[in-house]
Amino acid sequence: MHKYVLTTVALALSLPITTGCFPVEDSCNIKTDGLYLELDAVEENGSVEAQAIFWVGDNAGGTYLELGDCGDEIAVNGKVMTASPGYDNPEVYVASLEPSDSYDFVLSRPDEDPYTSTVSNAREAVTVTAPSDATVSRAEALDVTWDNNDTGDVRVSVSGSCIFSHSETVQDDGTHTIASGSLDATDEDAGESCNAKVIVDRTTAGSMASGLSGSIQAVARGRSDFITAP
């Protein structure tokens, strides 16, 4: 069975973003109680990229918003977030930051008090130690290791140009084995090798501002490259 992983978290450092062709609306035409925000701060290799996506309604997907000229603004830790040229459907607002223990996302709208959503106690940075530039057959188990310096759960994800994405949530104890046969090649690439990557994410959930709907999280991320072979 082919395995697909789809996430609406927009993380420019390489987490998969919600894909599709979504209709767009101007934020100035939508009242605050009709907004749904996705707010993320992703730490990798000593730097952080914060991201925000605006949707209409009660969840992610559907119609997304572009911030209009009426004064709507989103900032994080005092830094105004701007539309990223790397994403346009949906629009993603980004800012680069130094790592911090907490991230305050502030939505400002004319004639309304600011809305501050916060994620605190971000988890420890992740360093993935294996696989590292190895060639691993998809018929064999794939051993993933990372620094054992935190507790809780992590999400271990594998992706590559010739395979379907694969993801598992596992205990954060520094090691996990992806069973042989878990990585499925696409039909046209069944006999091919390709570059692939392992990503290990530690996630910390935050609290949305009163009056706002959405999700907020900090993600500590580590990655390692390898070659997946038949």
Coordinates of C-alpha atoms in Angstrom, one line a residue:
M1 CA 0.0 0.0 0.0
H2 CA 1.3 3.4 -0.9
K3 CA 1.9 5.7 2.1
Y4 CA 1.3 9.5 1.9
V5 CA 2.0 12.1 4.5
L6 CA 0.2 15.4 4.2
T7 CA 0.5 18.2 6.7
T8 CA -0.8 21.7 6.8
V9 CA 2.2 23.0 8.8
A10 CA 4.0 25.5 6.5
L11 CA 7.7 25.1 7.4
A12 CA 10.0 26.6 4.8
L13 CA 13.1 24.7 6.1
S14 CA 11.6 21.7 4.4
L15 CA 8.6 20.4 6.2
P16 CA 6.0 19.5 3.6
I17 CA 3.5 22.3 3.2
T18 CA -0.2 21.9 2.4
T19 CA -0.4 21.7 -1.4
G20 CA -3.1 22.4 -3.8
C21 CA -4.8 25.3 -5.6
F22 CA -6.7 27.2 -2.9
P23 CA -8.9 30.3 -3.5
V24 CA -7.7 33.5 -1.9
E25 CA -9.4 36.4 -0.1
D26 CA -8.2 39.7 1.2
S27 CA -7.9 39.7 5.0
C28 CA -9.6 43.1 5.3
N29 CA -12.8 41.5 4.2
I30 CA -12.8 38.9 7.1
K31 CA -13.7 39.6 10.7
T32 CA -11.4 38.2 13.3
D33 CA -13.8 35.5 14.4
G34 CA -13.7 34.2 10.9
L35 CA -9.9 33.7 10.9
Y36 CA -7.9 30.5 11.4
L37 CA -4.1 30.9 11.9
E38 CA -1.3 28.4 11.5
L39 CA 1.7 29.7 13.5
D40 CA 5.1 27.9 13.6
A41 CA 8.6 28.6 14.7
V42 CA 11.1 26.0 13.3
E43 CA 14.6 25.8 14.8
E44 CA 17.3 24.1 12.7
N45 CA 21.1 24.5 12.7
G46 CA 21.0 27.3 15.2
S47 CA 18.5 29.6 13.4
V48 CA 14.7 29.9 13.5
E49 CA 12.2 30.6 10.7
A50 CA 8.8 31.6 12.0
Q51 CA 5.8 31.2 9.7
A52 CA 2.2 32.2 9.6
I53 CA -0.7 31.2 7.3
F54 CA -4.1 32.7 7.4
W55 CA -7.3 30.7 6.5
V56 CA -11.0 31.5 6.4
G57 CA -13.2 29.4 8.7
D58 CA -12.6 26.9 11.4
N59 CA -9.6 25.0 10.2
A60 CA -6.7 24.9 7.7
G61 CA -7.5 24.5 4.0
G62 CA -10.1 26.0 1.9
T63 CA -9.7 29.7 1.3
Y64 CA -6.5 31.4 2.4
L65 CA -5.9 35.0 3.1
E66 CA -3.4 37.6 1.9
L67 CA -2.9 40.5 4.4
G68 CA -4.6 43.5 2.8
D69 CA -3.8 47.2 2.9
C70 CA -6.1 48.0 5.9
G71 CA -3.4 47.7 8.5
D72 CA -3.5 44.0 9.3
E73 CA -0.1 42.8 10.4
I74 CA 1.6 39.8 12.0
A75 CA 4.8 39.9 14.0
V76 CA 6.8 37.5 16.0
N77 CA 9.1 38.4 19.0
G78 CA 8.8 42.0 17.8
K79 CA 9.8 41.3 14.2
V80 CA 7.2 42.0 11.4
M81 CA 6.6 38.9 9.2
T82 CA 6.5 39.4 5.4
A83 CA 5.1 37.3 2.5
S84 CA 7.7 34.8 1.4
P85 CA 8.3 34.6 -2.4
G86 CA 8.9 30.9 -2.0
Y87 CA 5.2 30.2 -1.3
D88 CA 2.2 31.6 -3.0
N89 CA -0.7 29.2 -2.5
P90 CA -1.3 29.5 0.3
E91 CA 0.5 32.8 1.1
V92 CA 3.1 32.2 3.9
Y93 CA 4.4 35.1 6.1
V94 CA 7.9 34.6 7.5
A95 CA 10.6 36.0 9.7
S96 CA 14.1 34.9 10.6
L97 CA 15.0 34.8 14.3
E98 CA 17.5 33.8 16.8
P99 CA 16.5 30.7 18.8
S100 CA 14.5 31.5 21.9
D101 CA 12.8 29.7 24.7
S102 CA 9.5 31.3 23.7
Y103 CA 7.9 32.9 20.7
D104 CA 5.1 35.5 20.8
F105 CA 3.1 35.9 17.6
V106 CA 1.1 39.2 17.6
L107 CA -1.7 39.8 15.2
S108 CA -2.6 43.5 14.9
R109 CA -5.8 44.8 13.3
P110 CA -7.2 48.3 13.1
D111 CA -9.4 49.3 16.0
E112 CA -8.8 46.0 17.9
D113 CA -6.4 45.2 20.7
P114 CA -3.5 43.1 19.6
Y115 CA -3.9 39.3 19.7
T116 CA -0.8 37.6 21.2
S117 CA -0.4 33.8 20.8
T118 CA 2.6 32.2 22.6
V119 CA 4.6 29.0 22.6
S120 CA 7.0 28.6 25.5
N121 CA 9.6 26.1 26.7
A122 CA 10.7 25.1 23.2
R123 CA 12.3 21.7 23.3
E124 CA 16.0 21.0 22.8
A125 CA 17.6 21.3 19.4
V126 CA 17.9 18.0 17.4
T127 CA 21.1 16.6 15.9
V128 CA 20.6 13.5 13.7
T129 CA 23.6 11.2 13.6
A130 CA 22.5 8.5 11.2
P131 CA 21.9 7.6 8.5
S132 CA 24.6 10.0 7.1
D133 CA 25.5 9.9 3.4
A134 CA 24.9 6.1 3.5
T135 CA 23.2 4.0 0.8
V136 CA 20.4 1.9 2.3
S137 CA 18.2 -0.6 0.5
R138 CA 14.5 -0.2 0.9
A139 CA 14.5 -4.0 1.5
E140 CA 16.5 -3.4 4.7
A141 CA 15.6 -1.7 7.9
L142 CA 16.6 1.9 8.2
D143 CA 18.3 2.8 11.5
V144 CA 17.8 6.4 12.6
T145 CA 19.8 7.9 15.5
W146 CA 19.9 11.3 17.1
D147 CA 21.2 13.0 20.2
N148 CA 19.4 11.6 23.2
N149 CA 19.0 14.9 25.1
D150 CA 15.2 15.3 25.6
T151 CA 12.1 13.3 26.5
G152 CA 8.7 12.8 25.1
D153 CA 7.9 12.0 21.5
V154 CA 9.5 12.9 18.1
R155 CA 8.2 12.6 14.6
V156 CA 10.6 10.8 12.3
S157 CA 10.0 11.5 8.6
V158 CA 11.6 10.2 5.4
S159 CA 11.2 11.7 1.9
G160 CA 12.9 11.5 -1.4
S161 CA 12.3 12.1 -5.1
C162 CA 11.7 8.4 -5.9
I163 CA 9.7 7.3 -2.8
F164 CA 6.5 8.2 -1.1
S165 CA 6.9 10.1 2.1
H166 CA 6.8 8.1 5.3
S167 CA 6.3 9.4 8.9
E168 CA 6.2 7.8 12.3
T169 CA 5.7 9.3 15.8
V170 CA 8.1 7.5 18.3
Q171 CA 9.7 7.8 21.7
D172 CA 12.4 10.4 21.9
D173 CA 15.1 8.1 23.1
G174 CA 17.7 8.7 20.4
T175 CA 17.1 5.8 18.2
H176 CA 14.4 4.3 15.9
T177 CA 14.3 1.6 13.3
I178 CA 12.1 2.0 10.3
A179 CA 11.1 -1.5 9.3
S180 CA 12.2 -3.0 6.0
G181 CA 9.7 -2.5 3.3
S182 CA 8.2 0.6 4.9
L183 CA 9.6 3.0 2.2
D184 CA 7.6 2.6 -1.0
A185 CA 9.1 3.7 -4.3
T186 CA 6.8 5.4 -6.7
D187 CA 5.6 3.1 -9.5
E188 CA 7.8 4.7 -12.1
D189 CA 10.9 4.6 -9.8
A190 CA 10.6 1.1 -8.4
G191 CA 14.1 0.1 -9.5
E192 CA 15.7 3.5 -8.9
S193 CA 18.0 5.0 -6.3
C194 CA 17.7 8.6 -5.3
N195 CA 18.7 11.2 -2.7
A196 CA 16.6 11.1 0.4
K197 CA 16.5 12.7 3.8
V198 CA 15.5 11.9 7.4
I199 CA 13.9 14.6 9.5
V200 CA 13.5 14.3 13.3
D201 CA 11.1 16.9 14.8
R202 CA 10.4 17.8 18.4
T203 CA 7.2 19.8 18.7
T204 CA 6.0 22.1 21.5
A205 CA 2.4 23.2 21.4
G206 CA 1.5 26.8 22.4
S207 CA -1.6 28.8 23.3
M208 CA -3.7 30.8 20.8
A209 CA -4.8 34.3 21.8
S210 CA -8.3 34.7 23.2
G211 CA -10.6 35.4 20.3
L212 CA -8.4 33.6 17.7
S213 CA -8.7 30.1 16.3
G214 CA -5.8 28.1 15.0
S215 CA -2.7 26.3 16.0
I216 CA 0.7 27.4 17.3
Q217 CA 3.9 25.3 17.8
A218 CA 7.7 25.4 18.0
V219 CA 9.5 22.7 16.2
A220 CA 13.1 21.7 16.9
R221 CA 14.4 19.9 13.8
G222 CA 17.4 17.8 12.8
R223 CA 18.0 16.1 9.5
S224 CA 20.4 13.8 7.7
D225 CA 20.8 12.9 4.0
F226 CA 21.2 9.4 2.6
I227 CA 20.6 7.4 -0.6
T228 CA 17.6 5.1 -0.8
A229 CA 18.1 2.1 -3.1
P230 CA 15.9 -0.7 -4.3

